[in-house]
């Protein structure tokens, strides 16, 4: 299902602006041609530079945008049978289709055809290039290309209006999906049936993809993929719902109880909610993410759970999952600094020995006043009666 028309004026305007910004960055870096590669895996933990520049979700294993500093870009698509769909969805009009085995040779021939073989070339592949492609560029191009991944990621960190339109639609799907889960889950159902129902529902709302973890236990050690376990009264059900619209993934993290939550469960979830709000308040432009991590961990450590705020009990306090940039990672080791307009999920998901693992997380956008939730309401400890 395609939610938005290819000729949506906002879509066309934002893609044109993206191209202009990339060209400005190329001039500053001394690059004359950018090759933006896409591998077709569409992972929510990896950027896709070609999709970000063209608006085209590939089905084949390779595509590449050849973007000269002046003149029209070209899009190389694999396999040949996907050319018609590329011409319908891509904002790039010059399309060349080939079979996957001929991909690198076609890139070389297109550069030659356009008189760009001797240009200074940079490549962005989103850190997801297959080994043969990554290692094949010097021979294909006749030079070792510059690495443009970080430069493109830096440009994409601040979401444009098209990205935000898609993101907000994905948030709406995620929230409706969680409401559907609460309304349609009962003790005696298999985990995988509940997860399958949720998957089907978010797809029906227009999600083109959905990364989903969903599991339940009386005392969860973590969240994981659904199994054939039967749900029971008193179970704590965990849901990480991550739909995508036009390649833009967004995530909500939720916790609910089959029955009435106990006072202890309410108390410990409230601690995580306090931690989340502290992190959101601290998350302003120019702030190192390590400061945000410290703000999130403070209420948890104060409550006596400092041991559980580090691996192996906790890996990260949030992360981006953007089509154009995977920055920032909200972890002490990342070294990232927040920028205004960036979007990511912030989640103090946490194992608590008294109650088990709880999930608590919101998609947020960075503003001068701190991180603002993109959801219509902050997550609460749910109850399934």
CSV table of C-alpha atoms in Angstrom, one decimal:
chain,number,residue,atom,x,y,z
A,1,UNK,CA,0.0,0.0,0.0
A,2,UNK,CA,1.3,3.5,-0.9
A,3,UNK,CA,-0.1,6.2,1.3
A,4,UNK,CA,1.2,9.3,-0.5
A,5,UNK,CA,1.1,10.2,-4.2
A,6,UNK,CA,4.4,10.4,-6.0
A,7,UNK,CA,3.5,14.0,-7.1
A,8,UNK,CA,2.7,15.2,-3.6
A,9,UNK,CA,4.0,18.8,-3.7
A,10,UNK,CA,5.6,18.6,-0.3
A,11,UNK,CA,7.3,15.4,-1.3
A,12,UNK,CA,8.8,16.9,-4.5
A,13,UNK,CA,9.8,20.1,-2.7
A,14,UNK,CA,11.7,18.3,0.1
A,15,UNK,CA,13.5,15.9,-2.2
A,16,UNK,CA,14.6,18.9,-4.3
A,17,UNK,CA,15.9,20.6,-1.2
A,18,UNK,CA,17.7,17.4,-0.1
A,19,UNK,CA,19.5,17.3,-3.4
A,20,UNK,CA,20.5,21.0,-3.1
A,21,UNK,CA,21.9,20.5,0.4
A,22,UNK,CA,23.9,17.4,-0.7
A,23,UNK,CA,25.4,19.4,-3.6
A,24,UNK,CA,26.4,22.2,-1.2
A,25,UNK,CA,28.1,19.7,1.0
A,26,UNK,CA,29.8,18.2,-2.1
A,27,UNK,CA,31.2,21.6,-3.0
A,28,UNK,CA,32.5,22.2,0.5
A,29,UNK,CA,34.2,18.8,0.5
A,30,UNK,CA,35.6,19.1,-3.0
A,31,UNK,CA,33.5,16.2,-4.4
A,32,UNK,CA,32.3,16.4,-8.0
A,33,UNK,CA,30.1,13.3,-8.1
A,34,UNK,CA,28.2,11.5,-5.3
A,35,UNK,CA,27.1,7.9,-5.7
A,36,UNK,CA,24.4,7.1,-3.2
A,37,UNK,CA,23.9,3.3,-2.9
A,38,UNK,CA,20.9,1.3,-1.6
A,39,UNK,CA,21.0,-2.5,-0.9
A,40,UNK,CA,17.3,-3.3,-0.6
A,41,UNK,CA,17.3,-4.7,2.9
A,42,UNK,CA,15.4,-1.7,4.3
A,43,UNK,CA,16.6,-2.3,7.8
A,44,UNK,CA,15.4,0.0,10.6
A,45,UNK,CA,19.0,0.0,12.0
A,46,UNK,CA,20.6,1.2,8.8
A,47,UNK,CA,20.2,4.2,6.5
A,48,UNK,CA,19.5,3.9,2.8
A,49,UNK,CA,21.1,6.9,1.0
A,50,UNK,CA,19.6,6.1,-2.4
A,51,UNK,CA,16.0,5.9,-1.1
A,52,UNK,CA,16.5,9.1,0.9
A,53,UNK,CA,17.6,11.0,-2.3
A,54,UNK,CA,15.0,9.5,-4.7
A,55,UNK,CA,11.9,8.5,-2.8
A,56,UNK,CA,12.1,5.0,-4.5
A,57,UNK,CA,11.9,1.8,-2.4
A,58,UNK,CA,13.7,-0.7,-4.4
A,59,UNK,CA,12.8,-4.4,-4.7
A,60,UNK,CA,16.1,-5.5,-6.2
A,61,UNK,CA,19.5,-6.0,-4.5
A,62,UNK,CA,21.2,-2.8,-5.8
A,63,UNK,CA,20.3,0.7,-6.8
A,64,UNK,CA,22.5,3.8,-7.1
A,65,UNK,CA,22.0,7.5,-7.6
A,66,UNK,CA,24.7,9.2,-9.6
A,67,UNK,CA,24.5,12.8,-8.5
A,68,UNK,CA,26.9,15.2,-10.3
A,69,UNK,CA,27.5,18.6,-8.7
A,70,UNK,CA,25.9,20.1,-11.8
A,71,UNK,CA,23.3,18.5,-14.1
A,72,UNK,CA,20.6,16.0,-13.6
A,73,UNK,CA,21.1,12.9,-11.5
A,74,UNK,CA,20.7,9.4,-12.8
A,75,UNK,CA,19.2,6.3,-11.1
A,76,UNK,CA,20.5,2.8,-11.8
A,77,UNK,CA,17.9,0.2,-10.8
A,78,UNK,CA,18.1,-3.6,-10.6
A,79,UNK,CA,16.5,-5.8,-11.8
A,80,UNK,CA,15.3,-4.7,-15.2
A,81,UNK,CA,11.7,-5.5,-14.5
A,82,UNK,CA,11.5,-2.8,-11.8
A,83,UNK,CA,12.2,0.0,-14.2
A,84,UNK,CA,8.5,0.9,-14.6
A,85,UNK,CA,7.8,1.2,-10.9
A,86,UNK,CA,11.0,3.3,-10.5
A,87,UNK,CA,9.8,5.7,-13.1
A,88,UNK,CA,6.5,6.1,-11.2
A,89,UNK,CA,7.9,6.7,-7.7
A,90,UNK,CA,11.4,8.1,-8.1
A,91,UNK,CA,11.9,11.9,-8.2
A,92,UNK,CA,14.9,11.2,-10.5
A,93,UNK,CA,13.7,11.1,-14.1
A,94,UNK,CA,16.8,9.6,-15.8
A,95,UNK,CA,16.5,5.8,-15.0
A,96,UNK,CA,18.7,3.0,-16.3
A,97,UNK,CA,17.8,-0.6,-15.5
A,98,UNK,CA,20.1,-3.6,-15.5
A,99,UNK,CA,20.4,-7.0,-14.0
A,100,UNK,CA,22.1,-7.4,-10.6
A,101,UNK,CA,25.2,-9.0,-12.1
A,102,UNK,CA,25.7,-6.0,-14.4
A,103,UNK,CA,25.2,-3.4,-11.7
A,104,UNK,CA,28.8,-2.2,-11.2
A,105,UNK,CA,29.6,-2.3,-14.9
A,106,UNK,CA,26.5,-0.2,-15.6
A,107,UNK,CA,27.6,2.4,-13.0
A,108,UNK,CA,30.9,2.6,-14.8
A,109,UNK,CA,29.3,2.9,-18.2
A,110,UNK,CA,26.9,5.6,-17.1
A,111,UNK,CA,29.8,7.7,-15.6
A,112,UNK,CA,31.6,7.3,-18.9
A,113,UNK,CA,28.5,8.2,-20.9
A,114,UNK,CA,28.1,11.4,-18.9
A,115,UNK,CA,31.8,12.4,-19.0
A,116,UNK,CA,32.2,11.9,-15.2
A,117,UNK,CA,34.7,9.1,-15.1
A,118,UNK,CA,37.6,11.4,-14.2
A,119,UNK,CA,35.6,13.4,-11.6
A,120,UNK,CA,36.3,13.3,-7.9
A,121,UNK,CA,33.8,10.7,-6.6
A,122,UNK,CA,32.4,10.1,-3.2
A,123,UNK,CA,30.2,7.1,-2.2
A,124,UNK,CA,27.5,6.8,0.5
A,125,UNK,CA,26.2,3.4,1.2
A,126,UNK,CA,24.7,3.6,4.6
A,127,UNK,CA,27.2,1.2,6.1
A,128,UNK,CA,25.1,-1.6,4.5
A,129,UNK,CA,27.0,-2.3,1.3
A,130,UNK,CA,27.7,-6.0,0.5
A,131,UNK,CA,31.3,-6.8,0.7
A,132,UNK,CA,31.8,-7.3,-3.1
A,133,UNK,CA,30.2,-3.9,-3.8
A,134,UNK,CA,32.2,-2.1,-1.1
A,135,UNK,CA,35.5,-3.6,-2.2
A,136,UNK,CA,34.6,-3.2,-5.9
A,137,UNK,CA,34.4,0.6,-6.1
A,138,UNK,CA,38.1,1.3,-6.7
A,139,UNK,CA,38.2,-1.0,-9.7
A,140,UNK,CA,34.8,0.1,-11.0
A,141,UNK,CA,35.6,3.8,-10.7
A,142,UNK,CA,39.3,3.8,-11.4
A,143,UNK,CA,39.9,5.5,-8.1
A,144,UNK,CA,39.3,5.1,-4.4
A,145,UNK,CA,36.2,7.1,-3.7
A,146,UNK,CA,35.8,9.3,-0.6
A,147,UNK,CA,33.4,8.1,2.1
A,148,UNK,CA,30.3,10.3,2.2
A,149,UNK,CA,28.3,8.3,4.7
A,150,UNK,CA,28.8,10.7,7.7
A,151,UNK,CA,28.3,13.8,5.6
A,152,UNK,CA,25.0,12.6,4.3
A,153,UNK,CA,23.9,11.4,7.8
A,154,UNK,CA,24.7,14.8,9.2
A,155,UNK,CA,22.4,16.5,6.6
A,156,UNK,CA,19.6,14.0,7.3
A,157,UNK,CA,19.7,14.3,11.1
A,158,UNK,CA,17.4,17.3,11.0
A,159,UNK,CA,14.1,16.0,9.6
A,160,UNK,CA,12.5,17.9,6.8
A,161,UNK,CA,8.7,18.4,6.6
A,162,UNK,CA,8.3,15.3,4.3
A,163,UNK,CA,10.1,13.1,6.7
A,164,UNK,CA,8.1,14.5,9.6
A,165,UNK,CA,4.8,13.9,7.7
A,166,UNK,CA,5.7,10.3,7.1
A,167,UNK,CA,7.0,9.9,10.7
A,168,UNK,CA,3.8,11.3,12.2
A,169,UNK,CA,1.7,9.0,10.2
A,170,UNK,CA,3.8,6.0,11.4
A,171,UNK,CA,3.4,7.2,15.0
A,172,UNK,CA,-0.4,7.3,14.5
A,173,UNK,CA,-0.3,3.7,13.2
A,174,UNK,CA,1.9,2.6,16.1
A,175,UNK,CA,-0.5,4.0,18.7
A,176,UNK,CA,-3.6,2.5,17.0
A,177,UNK,CA,-1.7,-0.8,16.8
A,178,UNK,CA,-1.2,-0.8,20.5
A,179,UNK,CA,-4.8,0.1,21.2
A,180,UNK,CA,-5.7,-2.8,19.0
A,181,UNK,CA,-3.4,-5.1,21.0
A,182,UNK,CA,-5.0,-4.1,24.3
A,183,UNK,CA,-8.5,-4.6,22.9
A,184,UNK,CA,-7.9,-8.0,21.3
A,185,UNK,CA,-5.5,-9.8,23.6
A,186,UNK,CA,-6.7,-12.4,26.1
A,187,UNK,CA,-5.2,-15.0,28.4
A,188,UNK,CA,-5.1,-18.4,26.6
A,189,UNK,CA,-3.9,-16.9,23.3
A,190,UNK,CA,-0.5,-17.8,21.9
A,191,UNK,CA,2.1,-15.0,21.8
A,192,UNK,CA,2.6,-15.4,18.1
A,193,UNK,CA,-1.2,-15.1,17.4
A,194,UNK,CA,-1.3,-11.8,19.3
A,195,UNK,CA,1.8,-10.6,17.4
A,196,UNK,CA,0.3,-11.8,14.1
A,197,UNK,CA,-3.0,-10.0,14.7
A,198,UNK,CA,-1.0,-6.8,15.5
A,199,UNK,CA,1.2,-7.2,12.4
A,200,UNK,CA,-1.9,-7.6,10.1
A,201,UNK,CA,-3.6,-4.6,11.7
A,202,UNK,CA,-0.7,-2.1,11.3
A,203,UNK,CA,-0.3,-3.3,7.7
A,204,UNK,CA,-3.9,-2.6,7.1
A,205,UNK,CA,-3.4,1.0,8.3
A,206,UNK,CA,-0.7,1.5,5.7
A,207,UNK,CA,2.5,0.4,7.4
A,208,UNK,CA,4.8,-0.8,4.6
A,209,UNK,CA,7.0,-2.6,7.2
A,210,UNK,CA,7.0,-3.2,11.0
A,211,UNK,CA,9.8,-4.4,13.2
A,212,UNK,CA,8.1,-5.9,16.2
A,213,UNK,CA,9.1,-7.5,19.5
A,214,UNK,CA,6.2,-8.9,21.6
A,215,UNK,CA,6.4,-11.3,24.5
A,216,UNK,CA,4.9,-11.9,27.9
A,217,UNK,CA,5.7,-13.5,31.3
A,218,UNK,CA,5.0,-13.3,34.9
A,219,UNK,CA,8.5,-11.9,35.3
A,220,UNK,CA,10.2,-10.9,32.1
A,221,UNK,CA,13.9,-10.9,31.7
A,222,UNK,CA,13.8,-9.0,28.5
A,223,UNK,CA,11.6,-8.5,25.5
A,224,UNK,CA,11.9,-10.9,22.5
A,225,UNK,CA,10.3,-12.3,19.4
A,226,UNK,CA,6.9,-14.0,20.0
A,227,UNK,CA,6.8,-17.7,20.8
A,228,UNK,CA,4.2,-20.3,21.1
A,229,UNK,CA,3.8,-19.6,24.8
A,230,UNK,CA,0.2,-19.3,26.0
A,231,UNK,CA,-0.6,-16.0,27.7
A,232,UNK,CA,-1.9,-16.2,31.3
A,233,UNK,CA,-3.6,-14.0,33.9
A,234,UNK,CA,-1.1,-11.8,35.6
A,235,UNK,CA,1.3,-11.8,32.7
A,236,UNK,CA,3.2,-8.6,31.9
A,237,UNK,CA,3.0,-8.2,28.1
A,238,UNK,CA,5.8,-6.2,26.4
A,239,UNK,CA,5.4,-4.6,23.0
A,240,UNK,CA,8.0,-2.8,20.8
A,241,UNK,CA,6.0,-1.6,17.8
A,242,UNK,CA,8.0,-0.1,14.9
A,243,UNK,CA,6.0,0.6,11.7
A,244,UNK,CA,7.4,2.4,8.7
A,245,UNK,CA,5.8,4.8,6.2
A,246,UNK,CA,7.8,5.8,3.1
A,247,UNK,CA,10.9,4.2,4.7
A,248,UNK,CA,10.6,6.3,7.9
A,249,UNK,CA,10.4,3.9,10.9
A,250,UNK,CA,9.2,5.1,14.3
A,251,UNK,CA,8.9,3.1,17.6
A,252,UNK,CA,6.8,3.0,20.7
A,253,UNK,CA,7.6,0.8,23.7
A,254,UNK,CA,4.7,-0.3,25.8
A,255,UNK,CA,3.9,-2.5,28.9
A,256,UNK,CA,0.6,-3.9,30.0
A,257,UNK,CA,-0.7,-6.4,32.6
A,258,UNK,CA,-3.3,-9.1,32.1
A,259,UNK,CA,-5.4,-8.0,35.1
A,260,UNK,CA,-5.1,-5.1,37.5
A,261,UNK,CA,-1.5,-3.8,37.9
A,262,UNK,CA,-0.2,-4.2,41.5
A,263,UNK,CA,0.9,-1.2,43.5
A,264,UNK,CA,4.5,-2.4,43.2
A,265,UNK,CA,4.2,-2.6,39.4
A,266,UNK,CA,2.7,0.9,39.3
A,267,UNK,CA,5.5,2.2,41.5
A,268,UNK,CA,8.3,0.7,39.3
A,269,UNK,CA,6.7,1.8,36.1
A,270,UNK,CA,6.3,5.3,37.5
A,271,UNK,CA,10.0,5.3,38.2
A,272,UNK,CA,10.7,4.6,34.5
A,273,UNK,CA,8.2,7.2,33.5
A,274,UNK,CA,10.1,9.7,35.7
A,275,UNK,CA,13.3,8.7,34.1
A,276,UNK,CA,11.9,9.2,30.6
A,277,UNK,CA,10.6,12.6,31.4
A,278,UNK,CA,14.0,13.6,33.0
A,279,UNK,CA,15.7,12.5,29.8
A,280,UNK,CA,13.3,14.4,27.6
A,281,UNK,CA,13.8,17.6,29.7
A,282,UNK,CA,17.6,17.3,29.4
A,283,UNK,CA,17.5,16.6,25.6
A,284,UNK,CA,18.1,20.0,24.1
A,285,UNK,CA,20.2,21.1,21.0
A,286,UNK,CA,23.9,21.0,21.7
A,287,UNK,CA,23.6,18.6,24.7
A,288,UNK,CA,25.8,15.5,24.6
A,289,UNK,CA,23.7,12.3,24.7
A,290,UNK,CA,25.8,11.2,27.6
A,291,UNK,CA,24.1,13.9,29.7
A,292,UNK,CA,20.7,12.6,28.6
A,293,UNK,CA,21.7,9.1,29.6
A,294,UNK,CA,22.8,10.4,33.0
A,295,UNK,CA,19.4,12.2,33.4
A,296,UNK,CA,17.5,9.0,32.6
A,297,UNK,CA,19.6,6.8,34.9
A,298,UNK,CA,19.5,9.2,37.9
A,299,UNK,CA,16.0,8.2,39.2
A,300,UNK,CA,16.7,4.6,38.6
A,301,UNK,CA,20.0,4.7,40.4
A,302,UNK,CA,18.4,6.7,43.3
A,303,UNK,CA,15.9,3.9,43.7
A,304,UNK,CA,18.7,1.4,44.2
A,305,UNK,CA,19.0,-0.1,40.8
A,306,UNK,CA,22.2,1.5,39.5
A,307,UNK,CA,23.6,-2.0,38.8
A,308,UNK,CA,20.8,-2.5,36.2
A,309,UNK,CA,21.5,0.7,34.2
A,310,UNK,CA,24.5,-0.8,32.5
A,311,UNK,CA,25.1,-3.9,30.4
A,312,UNK,CA,24.2,-6.7,30.4
A,313,UNK,CA,20.9,-5.4,31.8
A,314,UNK,CA,20.7,-2.3,29.6
A,315,UNK,CA,22.3,-1.4,26.2
A,316,UNK,CA,21.0,1.9,25.1
A,317,UNK,CA,18.5,4.6,26.2
A,318,UNK,CA,17.3,5.3,22.7
A,319,UNK,CA,18.3,5.5,19.0
A,320,UNK,CA,17.3,6.9,15.7
A,321,UNK,CA,15.9,4.7,12.9
A,322,UNK,CA,15.8,7.2,10.1
A,323,UNK,CA,16.0,6.5,6.3
A,324,UNK,CA,18.7,9.1,6.1
A,325,UNK,CA,20.6,9.1,9.4
A,326,UNK,CA,21.1,6.7,12.3
A,327,UNK,CA,22.3,9.5,14.6
A,328,UNK,CA,21.9,9.8,17.5
A,329,UNK,CA,22.4,6.7,19.6
A,330,UNK,CA,21.4,7.6,23.2
A,331,UNK,CA,24.3,5.8,24.9
A,332,UNK,CA,27.3,6.9,26.8
A,333,UNK,CA,29.6,5.4,24.2
A,334,UNK,CA,28.2,7.1,21.1
A,335,UNK,CA,29.7,10.6,21.5
A,336,UNK,CA,26.7,12.1,19.7
A,337,UNK,CA,25.5,15.7,20.4
A,338,UNK,CA,21.8,16.5,19.9
A,339,UNK,CA,20.7,18.8,17.1
A,340,UNK,CA,17.4,20.6,16.8
A,341,UNK,CA,14.8,18.8,14.6
A,342,UNK,CA,16.3,15.3,15.0
A,343,UNK,CA,13.8,12.5,15.8
A,344,UNK,CA,14.4,9.2,17.6
A,345,UNK,CA,12.9,6.9,20.2
A,346,UNK,CA,13.9,7.5,23.8
A,347,UNK,CA,13.3,4.5,26.0
A,348,UNK,CA,14.4,3.8,29.6
A,349,UNK,CA,13.5,0.1,29.1
A,350,UNK,CA,14.8,-1.6,32.1
A,351,UNK,CA,15.0,-4.9,34.0
A,352,UNK,CA,13.9,-4.4,37.6
A,353,UNK,CA,14.5,-7.4,39.9
A,354,UNK,CA,11.3,-6.7,41.9
A,355,UNK,CA,8.9,-6.8,38.9
A,356,UNK,CA,10.9,-8.0,35.8
A,357,UNK,CA,11.6,-6.1,32.6
A,358,UNK,CA,9.4,-3.1,31.8
A,359,UNK,CA,9.2,-1.2,28.5
A,360,UNK,CA,8.6,2.6,28.5
A,361,UNK,CA,9.5,4.7,25.5
A,362,UNK,CA,8.3,7.4,23.1
A,363,UNK,CA,9.3,8.8,19.7
A,364,UNK,CA,10.5,12.4,20.3
A,365,UNK,CA,11.7,15.4,18.4
A,366,UNK,CA,14.4,17.7,19.7
A,367,UNK,CA,13.3,21.3,20.3
A,368,UNK,CA,14.8,24.3,22.2
A,369,UNK,CA,12.7,23.3,25.2
A,370,UNK,CA,13.8,19.7,25.2
A,371,UNK,CA,12.5,16.5,23.6
A,372,UNK,CA,8.8,16.6,22.7
A,373,UNK,CA,6.8,13.4,22.3
A,374,UNK,CA,5.3,12.7,18.8
A,375,UNK,CA,2.7,10.5,20.3
A,376,UNK,CA,-0.8,11.8,21.2
A,377,UNK,CA,-0.3,10.5,24.8
A,378,UNK,CA,2.6,9.2,26.8
A,379,UNK,CA,2.6,5.5,27.5
A,380,UNK,CA,1.1,4.2,30.8
A,381,UNK,CA,1.2,0.8,32.5
A,382,UNK,CA,-1.7,-0.7,30.6
A,383,UNK,CA,-4.4,-3.1,32.0
A,384,UNK,CA,-6.1,-5.8,29.9
A,385,UNK,CA,-9.2,-7.0,31.8
